[in-house]
Amino acid sequence: MSDQAVKEALDTPPSAMDKFLNFIEKAGNKIPDPALLFFGGLLIVWGLSALLSQFEFGLIHPVTGQAIEINNLLTGQSLSSFLAGMVKTFTGFAPLGIVLVAMLGVGVAEASGFINTGLKKMLNITPAKLLTPTLILVAIVSHTAADAGYVLVIPLGGIIFHAAGRHPLAGIAAAFAGVSGGFSANFIPSGIDPLLAGFTQSAAQILDPTYVVNPLANLMFTGLSSIVVVAIGWYVTEKVIEPRLNQTPVDEDAEEAPDLGSFTAIESKAFNRAGWAMVLGIIALVAAVLPETSPLRSPEGEITAFAAPLMQSIVPLIFILFVIPGVVYGRVAGTFKTSDDIIKAMSATMGTMGGYIVMAFFCAQFLAAFSQSNLGTLLALSGADLLKAMNLPGQITIVGMILLTAFVNLLVGSASAKWALIGPILVPMLMAVGISPELTQAAYRVGDSVSNIISPLMVFFPLVVVYMQRYVKGAGIGTLASMMMPYSISMLIGWTLFLLAYWAVGIPLGIQAPYTYSM
């Protein structure tokens, strides 16, 4: 940026949006790491359990029929049991193993280049008129590879739009809207599905210890949500963002519009073989499930029952169906020269999960204490009594939850950390008024997605600003936030209305996913 540009930027008074974002940034910077949040929560649970254990609340557990009592966790016996079970509590934490196993497979496919090449191929063969919706769709699919969309699809969005003679910032905005704003919209199962389901199940078992949540409980809703997100993103990009960007010229010294060209023969060959390997793997799985006597079915011959080994093997299957094409691609393309390279890819992926593992340790201890204290049950039943007294329709309750989640998302970016914090309260509370954990989870996913793209505290937000500065040197956080605000508002309204309409029609949310819960 030139000295004159810097002077003009300093002389320009901050807009209301800039002031708001500055406030959010300062407030968010004071929030500690999620691991410390859970540690603090553990201390609070201990203190409250000791205090509230002295009182009677007159609430009856709807399942056991017994009076609700708060267990004091600061007694000698409780503390010794906590220490003795700390390791088991951590290793038995449901979301931990689920996420790590799934990410092992995705890590191999990503490190080999299979996923990246697939995304590039999809974008490269797109007709000009369908460039925007296809880019957003690819951005949504990229969730399957964890953070691949942030490091590949978003910068590619700018490159492709620039190559097509359109404003590159519009391509970046559209891709960002799909990757982050549509985070929970995907018709392909990904790591976020078992991750959230694990937290939802843990939260539901506070009220009903036998409750089980299928990892694909929201699959149909998130799949059809992809269409909604693509439609909203398409309209906003071409009718709102691009006309506004006409007043923002691309810098003369910006990166030149590239000639995307074609793929190398070895890349195409590797991708084709890897793709066929994945298809053959899916065919083999279907063939193994079809016979009524298949060992992958339940003893009653059902495929989608919880007792069916197939349903209990979803995460290992995700692992296998990504490892196979990843290995094939790597061998053909030369990215995997030896078997050690495959192990290194898995190790590198696990290296990125260090922060999650630390957070999971403290989260597991917090949830265990929260459950043992009966505080969750007390809050759930007290909240349920309040909701019953207010006599609000279930739809209004769900809308309120979406708005709450979207607001909290501005301050706490991690989807898993947020859900681990508020899930143990919201899930059993809504269960007590007849709303299923699966519907509550679907509402959470909407609220968690729509405000990602306007939060400067989201870890990839500054990275997107860097992508923008390749074309417009003066672009900053305020520029990006103001550009993404129309997407956020439109998705909040449109996606919420879609969930309500979806619920009204009664379309299944996913596999074994009821809308209601009966005590």
mmCIF file of C-alpha atoms in Angstrom, residues 7 33 41 51 87 93 102 123 126 129 139 166 182 196-197 359 432 456 482 496 515 519:
data_model
loop_
_atom_site.group_PDB
_atom_site.id
_atom_site.type_symbol
_atom_site.label_atom_id
_atom_site.label_comp_id
_atom_site.label_asym_id
_atom_site.label_seq_id
_atom_site.Cartn_x
_atom_site.Cartn_y
_atom_site.Cartn_z
ATOM 1 C CA LYS A 7 -2.776 8.432 4.840
ATOM 2 C CA ASP A 33 -8.554 -21.137 24.733
ATOM 3 C CA GLY A 41 -16.102 -25.033 33.657
ATOM 4 C CA LEU A 51 -23.209 -25.470 47.037
ATOM 5 C CA VAL A 87 -7.644 -41.651 32.020
ATOM 6 C CA PHE A 93 -14.683 -39.887 25.247
ATOM 7 C CA ALA A 102 -11.963 -40.474 10.233
ATOM 8 C CA LEU A 123 -13.881 -26.375 -11.302
ATOM 9 C CA THR A 126 -17.513 -25.863 -15.409
ATOM 10 C CA LYS A 129 -22.863 -19.582 -16.756
ATOM 11 C CA ALA A 139 -16.651 -25.392 -1.633
ATOM 12 C CA ARG A 166 -14.954 -11.410 -13.413
ATOM 13 C CA GLY A 182 -22.288 -23.475 4.354
ATOM 14 C CA LEU A 196 -21.214 -33.448 16.416
ATOM 15 C CA ALA A 197 -23.173 -36.689 16.847
ATOM 16 C CA MET A 359 -9.370 -29.710 24.160
ATOM 17 C CA ALA A 432 -37.755 -32.566 28.080
ATOM 18 C CA PRO A 456 -12.785 -12.057 12.567
ATOM 19 C CA SER A 482 -18.801 -6.107 4.920
ATOM 20 C CA THR A 496 -33.814 -21.109 9.135
ATOM 21 C CA TYR A 515 -38.210 -35.000 15.253
ATOM 22 C CA MET A 519 -39.846 -39.444 28.023
#
